[in-house]
PDB file of C-alpha atoms and ligand atoms in Angstrom:
ATOM      1  CA  MET W   1    -221.001 -67.137 -33.125  1.00 42.00           C
ATOM      2  CA  PRO W   2    -220.239 -67.306 -29.729  1.00 45.00           C
ATOM      3  CA  ASP W   3    -219.584 -71.064 -27.645  1.00 48.00           C
ATOM      4  CA  THR W   4    -222.672 -72.169 -27.616  1.00 48.00           C
ATOM      5  CA  PRO W   5    -223.225 -75.511 -26.537  1.00 47.00           C
ATOM      6  CA  LEU W   6    -225.170 -77.675 -29.594  1.00 48.00           C
ATOM      7  CA  PRO W   7    -227.656 -79.423 -28.207  1.00 48.00           C
ATOM      8  CA  HIS W   8    -226.657 -83.416 -27.936  1.00 52.00           C
ATOM      9  CA  HIS W   9    -228.587 -85.814 -27.431  1.00 53.00           C
ATOM     10  CA  SER W  10    -232.010 -85.389 -28.655  1.00 48.00           C
ATOM     11  CA  HIS W  11    -233.611 -87.316 -31.375  1.00 51.00           C
ATOM     12  CA  GLY W  12    -233.452 -85.750 -34.929  1.00 59.00           C
ATOM     13  CA  PRO W  13    -231.358 -83.223 -36.794  1.00 62.00           C
ATOM     14  CA  SER W  14    -230.812 -80.567 -34.787  1.00 70.00           C
ATOM     15  CA  ASP W  15    -231.685 -76.880 -35.969  1.00 76.00           C
ATOM     16  CA  ILE W  16    -228.678 -75.740 -37.279  1.00 74.00           C
ATOM     17  CA  GLU W  17    -227.792 -79.892 -39.335  1.00 74.00           C
ATOM     18  CA  LEU W  18    -232.358 -78.432 -40.460  1.00 78.00           C
ATOM     19  CA  ARG W  19    -229.804 -74.820 -41.756  1.00 82.00           C
ATOM     20  CA  VAL W  20    -227.539 -77.323 -42.764  1.00 79.00           C
ATOM     21  CA  SER W  21    -229.470 -79.174 -45.173  1.00 81.00           C
ATOM     22  CA  ARG W  22    -232.132 -76.666 -46.309  1.00 84.00           C
ATOM     23  CA  LEU W  23    -228.160 -74.486 -47.085  1.00 82.00           C
ATOM     24  CA  GLU W  24    -226.724 -77.172 -49.365  1.00 81.00           C
ATOM     25  CA  LYS W  25    -229.670 -77.756 -51.038  1.00 84.00           C
ATOM     26  CA  LEU W  26    -230.178 -73.919 -51.944  1.00 82.00           C
ATOM     27  CA  LEU W  27    -226.967 -73.808 -52.999  1.00 82.00           C
ATOM     28  CA  VAL W  28    -226.693 -76.630 -55.015  1.00 83.00           C
ATOM     29  CA  ASP W  29    -229.937 -75.795 -56.635  1.00 84.00           C
ATOM     30  CA  LYS W  30    -229.294 -72.569 -57.941  1.00 82.00           C
ATOM     31  CA  GLY W  31    -226.227 -74.236 -59.181  1.00 83.00           C
ATOM     32  CA  LEU W  32    -223.681 -72.806 -56.998  1.00 80.00           C
ATOM     33  CA  VAL W  33    -221.430 -75.101 -55.708  1.00 79.00           C
ATOM     34  CA  ASP W  34    -221.112 -79.138 -56.621  1.00 82.00           C
ATOM     35  CA  PRO W  35    -222.572 -81.524 -54.692  1.00 80.00           C
ATOM     36  CA  ALA W  36    -219.447 -83.767 -55.525  1.00 82.00           C
ATOM     37  CA  ALA W  37    -216.948 -80.882 -54.509  1.00 80.00           C
ATOM     38  CA  ILE W  38    -219.012 -81.429 -51.336  1.00 77.00           C
ATOM     39  CA  ASP W  39    -218.485 -85.146 -50.474  1.00 77.00           C
ATOM     40  CA  ALA W  40    -214.861 -84.775 -51.936  1.00 75.00           C
ATOM     41  CA  LEU W  41    -215.119 -82.078 -48.946  1.00 74.00           C
ATOM     42  CA  VAL W  42    -216.419 -84.157 -46.355  1.00 75.00           C
ATOM     43  CA  ASP W  43    -214.785 -87.640 -47.409  1.00 73.00           C
ATOM     44  CA  THR W  44    -211.453 -85.331 -46.640  1.00 71.00           C
ATOM     45  CA  TYR W  45    -213.040 -85.099 -42.715  1.00 72.00           C
ATOM     46  CA  GLN W  46    -214.436 -87.560 -42.289  1.00 70.00           C
ATOM     47  CA  ASN W  47    -211.324 -89.674 -43.874  1.00 68.00           C
ATOM     48  CA  GLN W  48    -208.201 -88.026 -44.437  1.00 63.00           C
ATOM     49  CA  VAL W  49    -207.338 -85.007 -42.141  1.00 75.00           C
ATOM     50  CA  GLY W  50    -209.726 -85.319 -38.484  1.00 83.00           C
ATOM     51  CA  PRO W  51    -207.921 -88.956 -38.202  1.00 93.00           C
ATOM     52  CA  ARG W  52    -204.743 -88.427 -38.690  1.00 93.00           C
ATOM     53  CA  ASN W  53    -204.558 -86.227 -35.526  1.00 94.00           C
ATOM     54  CA  GLY W  54    -205.895 -89.534 -33.710  1.00 97.00           C
ATOM     55  CA  ALA W  55    -203.294 -91.835 -35.849  1.00 97.00           C
ATOM     56  CA  ARG W  56    -200.291 -89.197 -34.708  1.00 97.00           C
ATOM     57  CA  VAL W  57    -201.595 -89.716 -30.486  1.00 98.00           C
ATOM     58  CA  VAL W  58    -201.614 -93.294 -30.904  1.00 98.00           C
ATOM     59  CA  ALA W  59    -198.482 -94.093 -32.805  1.00 98.00           C
ATOM     60  CA  ARG W  60    -196.865 -91.156 -29.853  1.00 98.00           C
ATOM     61  CA  ALA W  61    -198.915 -94.131 -27.041  1.00 98.00           C
ATOM     62  CA  TRP W  62    -196.987 -96.912 -29.581  1.00 98.00           C
ATOM     63  CA  THR W  63    -193.408 -95.576 -29.116  1.00 98.00           C
ATOM     64  CA  ASP W  64    -193.483 -93.273 -25.828  1.00 98.00           C
ATOM     65  CA  GLU W  65    -194.953 -95.440 -22.545  1.00 98.00           C
ATOM     66  CA  ASN W  66    -194.800 -92.884 -19.861  1.00 98.00           C
ATOM     67  CA  TYR W  67    -197.244 -90.340 -23.369  1.00 98.00           C
ATOM     68  CA  LYS W  68    -198.382 -94.117 -23.196  1.00 98.00           C
ATOM     69  CA  LYS W  69    -199.457 -94.262 -19.459  1.00 98.00           C
ATOM     70  CA  GLN W  70    -200.022 -89.441 -19.515  1.00 98.00           C
ATOM     71  CA  LEU W  71    -202.203 -90.778 -22.415  1.00 98.00           C
ATOM     72  CA  LEU W  72    -204.832 -93.308 -20.416  1.00 98.00           C
ATOM     73  CA  GLU W  73    -204.759 -91.024 -17.208  1.00 98.00           C
ATOM     74  CA  ASN W  74    -205.236 -87.479 -18.982  1.00 97.00           C
ATOM     75  CA  ALA W  75    -206.421 -87.662 -22.599  1.00 97.00           C
ATOM     76  CA  THR W  76    -207.519 -84.057 -22.883  1.00 96.00           C
ATOM     77  CA  GLU W  77    -204.350 -82.744 -21.733  1.00 96.00           C
ATOM     78  CA  SER W  78    -202.271 -85.106 -23.138  1.00 97.00           C
ATOM     79  CA  ILE W  79    -203.764 -84.556 -26.705  1.00 96.00           C
ATOM     80  CA  MET W  80    -203.619 -81.035 -26.538  1.00 95.00           C
ATOM     81  CA  GLU W  81    -199.732 -81.966 -25.898  1.00 96.00           C
ATOM     82  CA  LEU W  82    -200.148 -82.738 -29.345  1.00 94.00           C
ATOM     83  CA  GLY W  83    -201.690 -79.727 -30.665  1.00 91.00           C
ATOM     84  CA  TYR W  84    -204.864 -80.916 -31.231  1.00 91.00           C
ATOM     85  CA  GLN W  85    -207.332 -78.997 -28.947  1.00 87.00           C
ATOM     86  CA  GLY W  86    -211.130 -77.351 -29.222  1.00 83.00           C
ATOM     87  CA  ARG W  87    -215.052 -77.930 -30.138  1.00 82.00           C
ATOM     88  CA  GLN W  88    -215.664 -82.057 -29.289  1.00 83.00           C
ATOM     89  CA  GLY W  89    -212.508 -82.734 -27.283  1.00 84.00           C
ATOM     90  CA  GLU W  90    -212.558 -81.165 -24.544  1.00 87.00           C
ATOM     91  CA  HIS W  91    -213.150 -84.201 -22.490  1.00 94.00           C
ATOM     92  CA  MET W  92    -211.313 -87.124 -23.351  1.00 96.00           C
ATOM     93  CA  GLN W  93    -210.882 -90.360 -22.270  1.00 97.00           C
ATOM     94  CA  VAL W  94    -208.516 -92.919 -24.525  1.00 98.00           C
ATOM     95  CA  VAL W  95    -209.350 -96.514 -23.698  1.00 98.00           C
ATOM     96  CA  GLU W  96    -206.907 -98.924 -24.571  1.00 98.00           C
ATOM     97  CA  ASN W  97    -206.818-102.217 -26.708  1.00 98.00           C
ATOM     98  CA  THR W  98    -205.357-105.377 -25.412  1.00 98.00           C
ATOM     99  CA  ASP W  99    -205.166-109.041 -25.726  1.00 97.00           C
ATOM    100  CA  THR W 100    -207.849-109.663 -23.521  1.00 98.00           C
ATOM    101  CA  VAL W 101    -210.120-106.547 -23.735  1.00 98.00           C
ATOM    102  CA  HIS W 102    -212.076-104.909 -27.076  1.00 98.00           C
ATOM    103  CA  ASN W 103    -213.295-101.466 -26.843  1.00 98.00           C
ATOM    104  CA  MET W 104    -215.059-100.557 -29.407  1.00 98.00           C
ATOM    105  CA  VAL W 105    -217.005 -96.590 -29.308  1.00 98.00           C
ATOM    106  CA  VAL W 106    -220.418 -95.284 -30.127  1.00 98.00           C
ATOM    107  CA  CYS W 107    -222.706 -92.113 -29.420  1.00 96.00           C
ATOM    108  CA  THR W 108    -226.713 -94.223 -28.560  1.00 95.00           C
ATOM    109  CA  LEU W 109    -228.711 -91.097 -29.005  1.00 92.00           C
ATOM    110  CA  CYS W 110    -226.623 -88.917 -31.471  1.00 90.00           C
ATOM    111  CA  SER W 111    -223.558 -88.269 -32.865  1.00 90.00           C
ATOM    112  CA  CYS W 112    -221.767 -87.588 -30.373  1.00 93.00           C
ATOM    113  CA  TYR W 113    -217.771 -87.478 -31.361  1.00 93.00           C
ATOM    114  CA  PRO W 114    -214.203 -86.156 -30.767  1.00 93.00           C
ATOM    115  CA  TRP W 115    -213.382 -84.160 -33.327  1.00 89.00           C
ATOM    116  CA  PRO W 116    -210.047 -82.916 -33.230  1.00 89.00           C
ATOM    117  CA  VAL W 117    -208.667 -86.368 -33.263  1.00 94.00           C
ATOM    118  CA  LEU W 118    -210.799 -87.988 -35.651  1.00 94.00           C
ATOM    119  CA  GLY W 119    -212.642 -85.004 -37.545  1.00 90.00           C
ATOM    120  CA  LEU W 120    -216.488 -85.567 -38.976  1.00 87.00           C
ATOM    121  CA  PRO W 121    -218.223 -88.916 -38.304  1.00 90.00           C
ATOM    122  CA  PRO W 122    -218.832 -91.539 -40.399  1.00 90.00           C
ATOM    123  CA  THR W 123    -222.373 -91.895 -42.461  1.00 90.00           C
ATOM    124  CA  TRP W 124    -222.797 -94.778 -40.351  1.00 94.00           C
ATOM    125  CA  TYR W 125    -221.594 -94.057 -36.611  1.00 96.00           C
ATOM    126  CA  LYS W 126    -225.013 -91.499 -36.941  1.00 94.00           C
ATOM    127  CA  ALA W 127    -227.051 -94.222 -38.274  1.00 94.00           C
ATOM    128  CA  SER W 128    -229.774 -95.711 -35.401  1.00 94.00           C
ATOM    129  CA  SER W 129    -228.734 -98.940 -36.572  1.00 96.00           C
ATOM    130  CA  TYR W 130    -225.053 -98.648 -34.988  1.00 97.00           C
ATOM    131  CA  ARG W 131    -226.148 -96.570 -32.090  1.00 96.00           C
ATOM    132  CA  ALA W 132    -228.157 -99.174 -31.074  1.00 96.00           C
ATOM    133  CA  ARG W 133    -227.074-102.917 -32.140  1.00 97.00           C
ATOM    134  CA  ALA W 134    -223.860-102.029 -30.682  1.00 97.00           C
ATOM    135  CA  VAL W 135    -225.144-102.314 -27.095  1.00 97.00           C
ATOM    136  CA  SER W 136    -227.315-104.519 -27.661  1.00 97.00           C
ATOM    137  CA  GLU W 137    -224.672-107.118 -30.078  1.00 97.00           C
ATOM    138  CA  PRO W 138    -221.901-105.404 -30.827  1.00 97.00           C
ATOM    139  CA  ARG W 139    -219.662-108.812 -31.813  1.00 97.00           C
ATOM    140  CA  ALA W 140    -222.058-109.134 -34.619  1.00 97.00           C
ATOM    141  CA  VAL W 141    -221.308-105.375 -34.746  1.00 97.00           C
ATOM    142  CA  LEU W 142    -217.840-106.043 -35.284  1.00 98.00           C
ATOM    143  CA  ALA W 143    -218.421-109.362 -37.210  1.00 97.00           C
ATOM    144  CA  GLU W 144    -219.616-106.758 -39.747  1.00 97.00           C
ATOM    145  CA  PHE W 145    -216.619-104.631 -39.569  1.00 97.00           C
ATOM    146  CA  GLY W 146    -214.679-107.727 -40.665  1.00 96.00           C
ATOM    147  CA  VAL W 147    -213.454-107.640 -36.733  1.00 97.00           C
ATOM    148  CA  GLU W 148    -214.253-111.069 -34.731  1.00 94.00           C
ATOM    149  CA  VAL W 149    -213.001-110.949 -31.750  1.00 94.00           C
ATOM    150  CA  ALA W 150    -212.468-114.561 -29.624  1.00 93.00           C
ATOM    151  CA  GLU W 151    -215.411-115.460 -27.313  1.00 93.00           C
ATOM    152  CA  ASP W 152    -212.901-114.863 -23.487  1.00 96.00           C
ATOM    153  CA  VAL W 153    -212.088-111.232 -25.585  1.00 97.00           C
ATOM    154  CA  GLU W 154    -213.759-108.803 -23.303  1.00 98.00           C
ATOM    155  CA  ILE W 155    -216.170-105.903 -25.207  1.00 98.00           C
ATOM    156  CA  ARG W 156    -216.684-102.583 -23.727  1.00 98.00           C
ATOM    157  CA  VAL W 157    -218.461-100.298 -25.359  1.00 98.00           C
ATOM    158  CA  TRP W 158    -218.704 -96.371 -24.315  1.00 98.00           C
ATOM    159  CA  ASP W 159    -221.248 -94.307 -25.368  1.00 96.00           C
ATOM    160  CA  SER W 160    -220.770 -91.004 -25.984  1.00 95.00           C
ATOM    161  CA  THR W 161    -222.187 -87.912 -24.373  1.00 89.00           C
ATOM    162  CA  ALA W 162    -221.545 -84.119 -24.615  1.00 85.00           C
ATOM    163  CA  GLU W 163    -219.841 -85.052 -21.554  1.00 89.00           C
ATOM    164  CA  ILE W 164    -217.161 -87.064 -22.245  1.00 95.00           C
ATOM    165  CA  ARG W 165    -215.673 -88.315 -25.562  1.00 95.00           C
ATOM    166  CA  TYR W 166    -213.640 -91.840 -26.029  1.00 97.00           C
ATOM    167  CA  LEU W 167    -211.566 -92.478 -28.445  1.00 98.00           C
ATOM    168  CA  VAL W 168    -209.402 -96.048 -28.751  1.00 98.00           C
ATOM    169  CA  LEU W 169    -206.010 -96.762 -29.013  1.00 98.00           C
ATOM    170  CA  PRO W 170    -205.856 -99.956 -30.635  1.00 98.00           C
ATOM    171  CA  GLN W 171    -202.612-102.115 -30.227  1.00 98.00           C
ATOM    172  CA  ARG W 172    -199.656-102.622 -32.497  1.00 98.00           C
ATOM    173  CA  PRO W 173    -199.955-105.022 -34.706  1.00 97.00           C
ATOM    174  CA  ALA W 174    -196.323-107.248 -35.093  1.00 94.00           C
ATOM    175  CA  GLY W 175    -194.044-106.743 -37.827  1.00 94.00           C
ATOM    176  CA  THR W 176    -193.709-102.495 -36.530  1.00 96.00           C
ATOM    177  CA  GLU W 177    -190.737-103.020 -34.219  1.00 94.00           C
ATOM    178  CA  GLU W 178    -188.647-101.359 -36.274  1.00 94.00           C
ATOM    179  CA  PHE W 179    -191.378 -99.035 -37.348  1.00 96.00           C
ATOM    180  CA  ASN W 180    -190.320 -95.069 -36.307  1.00 96.00           C
ATOM    181  CA  GLU W 181    -193.526 -92.485 -35.337  1.00 97.00           C
ATOM    182  CA  ASP W 182    -194.855 -91.015 -38.819  1.00 96.00           C
ATOM    183  CA  ASP W 183    -194.301 -95.185 -39.799  1.00 96.00           C
ATOM    184  CA  LEU W 184    -196.706 -95.782 -37.745  1.00 97.00           C
ATOM    185  CA  ALA W 185    -198.807 -93.174 -37.564  1.00 96.00           C
ATOM    186  CA  LYS W 186    -199.163 -94.161 -41.138  1.00 94.00           C
ATOM    187  CA  LEU W 187    -200.725 -97.240 -40.490  1.00 96.00           C
ATOM    188  CA  VAL W 188    -203.352 -95.897 -38.000  1.00 96.00           C
ATOM    189  CA  THR W 189    -207.177 -96.326 -39.687  1.00 95.00           C
ATOM    190  CA  ARG W 190    -209.633 -94.281 -38.575  1.00 95.00           C
ATOM    191  CA  ASP W 191    -211.922 -97.137 -37.947  1.00 96.00           C
ATOM    192  CA  SER W 192    -209.647 -98.906 -35.405  1.00 98.00           C
ATOM    193  CA  MET W 193    -209.270 -96.102 -32.944  1.00 98.00           C
ATOM    194  CA  ILE W 194    -213.376 -95.637 -32.918  1.00 98.00           C
ATOM    195  CA  GLY W 195    -212.959 -99.637 -31.991  1.00 98.00           C
ATOM    196  CA  VAL W 196    -214.597-101.315 -35.067  1.00 98.00           C
ATOM    197  CA  GLY W 197    -211.535-101.747 -36.629  1.00 97.00           C
ATOM    198  CA  LEU W 198    -207.658-102.916 -35.996  1.00 97.00           C
ATOM    199  CA  VAL W 199    -204.627-101.735 -37.332  1.00 97.00           C
ATOM    200  CA  GLN W 200    -203.024-104.224 -39.752  1.00 94.00           C
ATOM    201  CA  SER W 201    -199.454-105.830 -39.375  1.00 92.00           C
ATOM    202  CA  PRO W 202    -198.218-104.152 -42.840  1.00 88.00           C
ATOM    203  CA  GLN W 203    -198.122-105.778 -46.323  1.00 75.00           C
ATOM    204  CA  SER W 204    -195.262-107.477 -46.940  1.00 54.00           C
ATOM    205  CA  PRO W 205    -193.418-107.229 -49.986  1.00 49.00           C
ATOM    206  CA  SER W 206    -194.389-109.523 -52.301  1.00 44.00           C
TER     207      SER W 206
HETATM  208 FE1   FE X   1    -223.804 -87.450 -28.613  1.00 77.78          FE
END
């Protein structure tokens, strides 16, 4: 198929989503695919393959001050420099968490998401409750994700669109001073790059 843009910011499932779900049902009904296998595949792309790219970007920014500066100024090209590009990642912006600002990302109208660095969006990201509440009560939503943001920290909520996709640069956790880029990348979670999680300090050996 040519590079026809998919419809964005329309409510309800798109034609393509409806076609995919009908196709999936047909394949399952005919016994051609196992729904558990499909779930496992989706999970892989949601949690494993996709977000590992974003984690590489974050780890590079944590270890290379020049790269970080460049990433904050021109995210699309800086991410492409590490080899990550493609559909839904053409216009990226990276927003940095600091001691005084916490960023989180939503798409209030549908599910715009930076595929090349995060893979497929999780189900909750597409849920109407997240889309509405991330804007109206971000602090409460973050608390439900287990993230307590201090009262004096400003929360900035970024609304993704077909035109621009956001990636949160989380704060580098304490206790990682000796970590190299590979070790750091392993700590970075998908949720921390959406802004609904924090990167945890490495567990000290018990
Ligand atoms: Fe959207």
